[in-house]
Short mmCIF file of N, CA and C in Angstrom, two decimals:
data_model
loop_
_atom_site.label_atom_id
_atom_site.label_comp_id
_atom_site.label_asym_id
_atom_site.label_seq_id
_atom_site.Cartn_x
_atom_site.Cartn_y
_atom_site.Cartn_z
N MET A 1128 -7.86 27.72 -12.77
CA MET A 1128 -8.00 26.57 -13.00
C MET A 1128 -6.60 26.28 -11.60
N PRO A 1129 -7.23 25.98 -10.38
CA PRO A 1129 -6.21 25.79 -9.24
C PRO A 1129 -5.16 24.08 -9.68
N GLU A 1130 -4.22 24.74 -9.52
CA GLU A 1130 -2.81 23.69 -9.33
C GLU A 1130 -2.39 22.59 -8.05
N TYR A 1131 -2.92 21.43 -8.37
CA TYR A 1131 -1.71 20.17 -7.57
C TYR A 1131 -1.08 20.27 -7.35
N PRO A 1132 -1.35 20.01 -6.08
CA PRO A 1132 0.39 19.34 -6.22
C PRO A 1132 1.11 17.82 -6.39
N ALA A 1133 2.24 17.73 -7.60
CA ALA A 1133 1.82 16.46 -8.38
C ALA A 1133 2.72 15.07 -7.25
N ARG A 1134 2.74 14.16 -8.24
CA ARG A 1134 2.97 12.94 -6.32
C ARG A 1134 3.87 11.80 -7.41
N THR A 1135 4.62 11.59 -7.30
CA THR A 1135 5.76 10.79 -7.71
C THR A 1135 6.06 9.80 -7.90
N GLY A 1136 4.96 9.32 -6.51
CA GLY A 1136 4.96 7.67 -5.83
C GLY A 1136 4.10 6.82 -7.60
N ARG A 1137 4.44 5.95 -7.39
CA ARG A 1137 3.54 4.68 -8.41
C ARG A 1137 2.25 3.72 -7.90
N PHE A 1138 1.60 2.91 -8.74
CA PHE A 1138 1.01 2.45 -8.42
C PHE A 1138 1.22 1.69 -8.23
N LEU A 1139 1.47 0.39 -6.95
CA LEU A 1139 1.26 -1.04 -6.94
C LEU A 1139 0.91 -1.93 -6.77
N THR A 1140 0.59 -3.19 -7.28
CA THR A 1140 -0.14 -3.86 -7.83
C THR A 1140 -0.15 -4.92 -6.30
N LEU A 1141 -1.51 -6.82 -6.04
CA LEU A 1141 -0.81 -6.99 -5.23
C LEU A 1141 0.20 -8.20 -4.98
N ARG A 1142 0.73 -8.16 -6.12
CA ARG A 1142 1.89 -8.94 -7.18
C ARG A 1142 3.39 -7.94 -6.48
N ASP A 1143 3.49 -7.04 -6.61
CA ASP A 1143 3.97 -5.89 -5.84
C ASP A 1143 4.20 -5.99 -4.56
N ILE A 1144 3.59 -5.29 -3.59
CA ILE A 1144 3.04 -5.56 -2.37
C ILE A 1144 3.62 -7.16 -1.32
N VAL A 1145 3.01 -8.45 -2.09
CA VAL A 1145 3.90 -9.43 -1.65
C VAL A 1145 5.17 -9.37 -2.02
N LYS A 1146 5.59 -9.31 -2.81
CA LYS A 1146 7.20 -9.39 -3.44
C LYS A 1146 7.46 -8.30 -2.64
N GLU A 1147 7.17 -7.17 -1.89
CA GLU A 1147 7.74 -5.73 -1.28
C GLU A 1147 7.79 -6.72 0.47
N THR A 1148 6.71 -7.29 1.08
CA THR A 1148 6.77 -6.82 2.51
C THR A 1148 6.66 -8.74 2.96
N SER A 1149 6.51 -9.64 1.85
CA SER A 1149 6.31 -10.68 2.44
C SER A 1149 5.96 -11.42 2.76
N LEU A 1150 4.53 -10.93 2.74
CA LEU A 1150 3.20 -11.17 3.63
C LEU A 1150 2.74 -11.95 2.84
N SER A 1151 1.18 -12.59 2.21
CA SER A 1151 0.88 -13.34 1.97
C SER A 1151 -0.54 -12.65 1.23
N ARG A 1152 -1.37 -13.54 0.00
CA ARG A 1152 -2.46 -12.50 -0.38
C ARG A 1152 -2.93 -12.59 0.45
N ALA A 1153 -3.30 -13.99 1.19
CA ALA A 1153 -4.30 -14.08 2.08
C ALA A 1153 -4.36 -13.24 3.16
N THR A 1154 -2.99 -13.14 4.18
CA THR A 1154 -2.56 -12.60 5.32
C THR A 1154 -2.67 -11.01 4.54
N ILE A 1155 -2.80 -10.74 3.79
CA ILE A 1155 -3.15 -9.00 3.35
C ILE A 1155 -4.46 -8.47 3.38
N TYR A 1156 -5.20 -9.92 2.64
CA TYR A 1156 -6.99 -9.27 2.75
C TYR A 1156 -7.11 -9.14 3.90
N ARG A 1157 -6.76 -10.42 5.17
CA ARG A 1157 -7.25 -10.86 6.40
C ARG A 1157 -7.04 -9.74 7.01
N MET A 1158 -5.90 -8.44 6.65
CA MET A 1158 -5.54 -7.82 7.44
C MET A 1158 -5.92 -6.13 7.05
N ILE A 1159 -6.23 -6.28 5.82
CA ILE A 1159 -7.62 -5.05 5.36
C ILE A 1159 -8.77 -5.63 6.19
N ALA A 1160 -9.12 -6.67 6.20
CA ALA A 1160 -10.49 -6.86 6.67
C ALA A 1160 -10.47 -6.13 8.07
N ARG A 1161 -9.53 -6.56 8.64
CA ARG A 1161 -9.34 -6.09 9.90
C ARG A 1161 -8.65 -4.90 10.40
N GLY A 1162 -8.57 -3.59 9.42
CA GLY A 1162 -7.85 -2.70 9.52
C GLY A 1162 -6.49 -2.14 9.38
N GLU A 1163 -5.77 -3.32 9.21
CA GLU A 1163 -3.99 -3.26 9.76
C GLU A 1163 -3.49 -2.85 8.39
N PHE A 1164 -4.10 -2.86 7.44
CA PHE A 1164 -3.60 -2.82 6.31
C PHE A 1164 -4.33 -1.82 5.41
N PRO A 1165 -4.09 -0.71 4.68
CA PRO A 1165 -4.90 -0.26 3.99
C PRO A 1165 -5.28 -0.84 2.78
N ALA A 1166 -6.44 -0.61 2.86
CA ALA A 1166 -7.05 -1.05 1.43
C ALA A 1166 -7.09 -0.26 0.01
N GLY A 1167 -7.14 -1.50 -1.03
CA GLY A 1167 -6.18 -0.52 -2.00
C GLY A 1167 -7.12 0.49 -3.10
N THR A 1168 -6.97 0.93 -4.30
CA THR A 1168 -8.29 1.65 -4.65
C THR A 1168 -8.27 0.57 -5.75
N ARG A 1169 -9.64 0.61 -6.51
CA ARG A 1169 -10.24 -0.26 -7.65
C ARG A 1169 -10.00 1.07 -8.60
N ILE A 1170 -9.44 0.56 -10.03
CA ILE A 1170 -8.84 1.56 -10.45
C ILE A 1170 -10.30 0.78 -12.02
N SER A 1171 -10.21 -0.55 -12.31
CA SER A 1171 -10.98 -1.24 -12.68
C SER A 1171 -11.50 -1.88 -12.37
N PRO A 1172 -12.69 -2.84 -13.05
CA PRO A 1172 -13.76 -4.07 -12.67
C PRO A 1172 -12.75 -5.17 -11.92
N ARG A 1173 -11.57 -5.34 -12.76
CA ARG A 1173 -10.79 -6.35 -11.97
C ARG A 1173 -9.23 -6.49 -11.64
N ARG A 1174 -8.95 -4.83 -11.70
CA ARG A 1174 -7.70 -4.50 -11.09
C ARG A 1174 -7.83 -3.58 -9.59
N VAL A 1175 -6.64 -3.81 -8.44
CA VAL A 1175 -7.13 -2.42 -6.99
C VAL A 1175 -5.00 -2.59 -7.16
N THR A 1176 -5.13 -1.26 -7.29
CA THR A 1176 -4.03 -0.90 -6.40
C THR A 1176 -3.96 0.06 -5.79
N TRP A 1177 -2.47 0.30 -5.23
CA TRP A 1177 -2.40 1.09 -3.59
C TRP A 1177 -1.38 2.08 -4.09
N ARG A 1178 -0.96 2.88 -3.49
CA ARG A 1178 -0.21 4.46 -4.09
C ARG A 1178 0.81 3.28 -3.66
N SER A 1179 2.31 3.67 -4.05
CA SER A 1179 3.78 3.33 -2.87
C SER A 1179 3.53 3.94 -2.07
N GLU A 1180 3.42 4.72 -1.41
CA GLU A 1180 3.33 6.64 -0.76
C GLU A 1180 2.77 5.37 0.35
N THR A 1181 1.26 5.04 0.04
CA THR A 1181 0.65 4.29 1.09
C THR A 1181 1.14 3.48 1.69
N ILE A 1182 1.95 2.36 1.19
CA ILE A 1182 2.48 1.49 1.46
C ILE A 1182 4.17 1.73 2.46
N GLU A 1183 4.62 2.26 1.83
CA GLU A 1183 5.72 3.39 2.16
C GLU A 1183 5.29 3.89 4.01
N ALA A 1184 4.05 3.79 3.59
CA ALA A 1184 3.66 5.02 5.93
C ALA A 1184 3.67 4.04 6.37
N TRP A 1185 2.86 2.55 5.82
CA TRP A 1185 2.28 1.41 6.41
C TRP A 1185 3.53 0.55 7.17
N LYS A 1186 4.28 0.70 6.59
CA LYS A 1186 5.18 0.32 6.75
C LYS A 1186 6.51 0.78 7.18
N SER A 1187 6.32 2.16 7.86
CA SER A 1187 7.57 3.25 8.36
C SER A 1187 6.86 2.63 9.42
N GLU A 1188 5.46 3.38 10.02
CA GLU A 1188 4.34 3.07 10.74
C GLU A 1188 4.78 1.70 11.41
N ARG A 1189 4.69 1.01 10.84
CA ARG A 1189 4.82 -0.58 11.51
C ARG A 1189 6.23 -1.52 11.81
N TYR A 1190 6.75 -0.84 11.10
CA TYR A 1190 8.17 -1.29 10.89
C TYR A 1190 9.34 0.13 11.26
N PRO A 1191 9.28 0.51 12.52
CA PRO A 1191 9.61 1.81 12.55
C PRO A 1191 11.26 1.28 12.61
N ILE A 1192 12.17 2.51 12.00
CA ILE A 1192 14.01 2.57 12.51
C ILE A 1192 13.93 2.65 13.71
N PRO A 1193 14.46 1.76 14.25
CA PRO A 1193 15.18 2.24 15.92
C PRO A 1193 16.30 3.66 15.39
N GLN A 1194 16.14 3.98 16.91
CA GLN A 1194 16.87 4.90 17.49
C GLN A 1194 18.00 4.82 17.79
N VAL A 1195 19.41 5.33 17.73
CA VAL A 1195 20.52 4.97 17.52
C VAL A 1195 21.12 6.12 19.02
#
């Protein structure tokens, strides 16, 4: 049986992402439509989630830490 690397992150809901990024739900949906924000994964008919690693990577790409 193949061994898969363990993922350590957690799943974030849209509510979590709104709190973490200070973007509104509408802005997030617009950015997804324009390809500026990662699309989530539908895990049930009424639930979409994002991996925390994906959102962290998006934040570091969008808001890089300046080198001093």
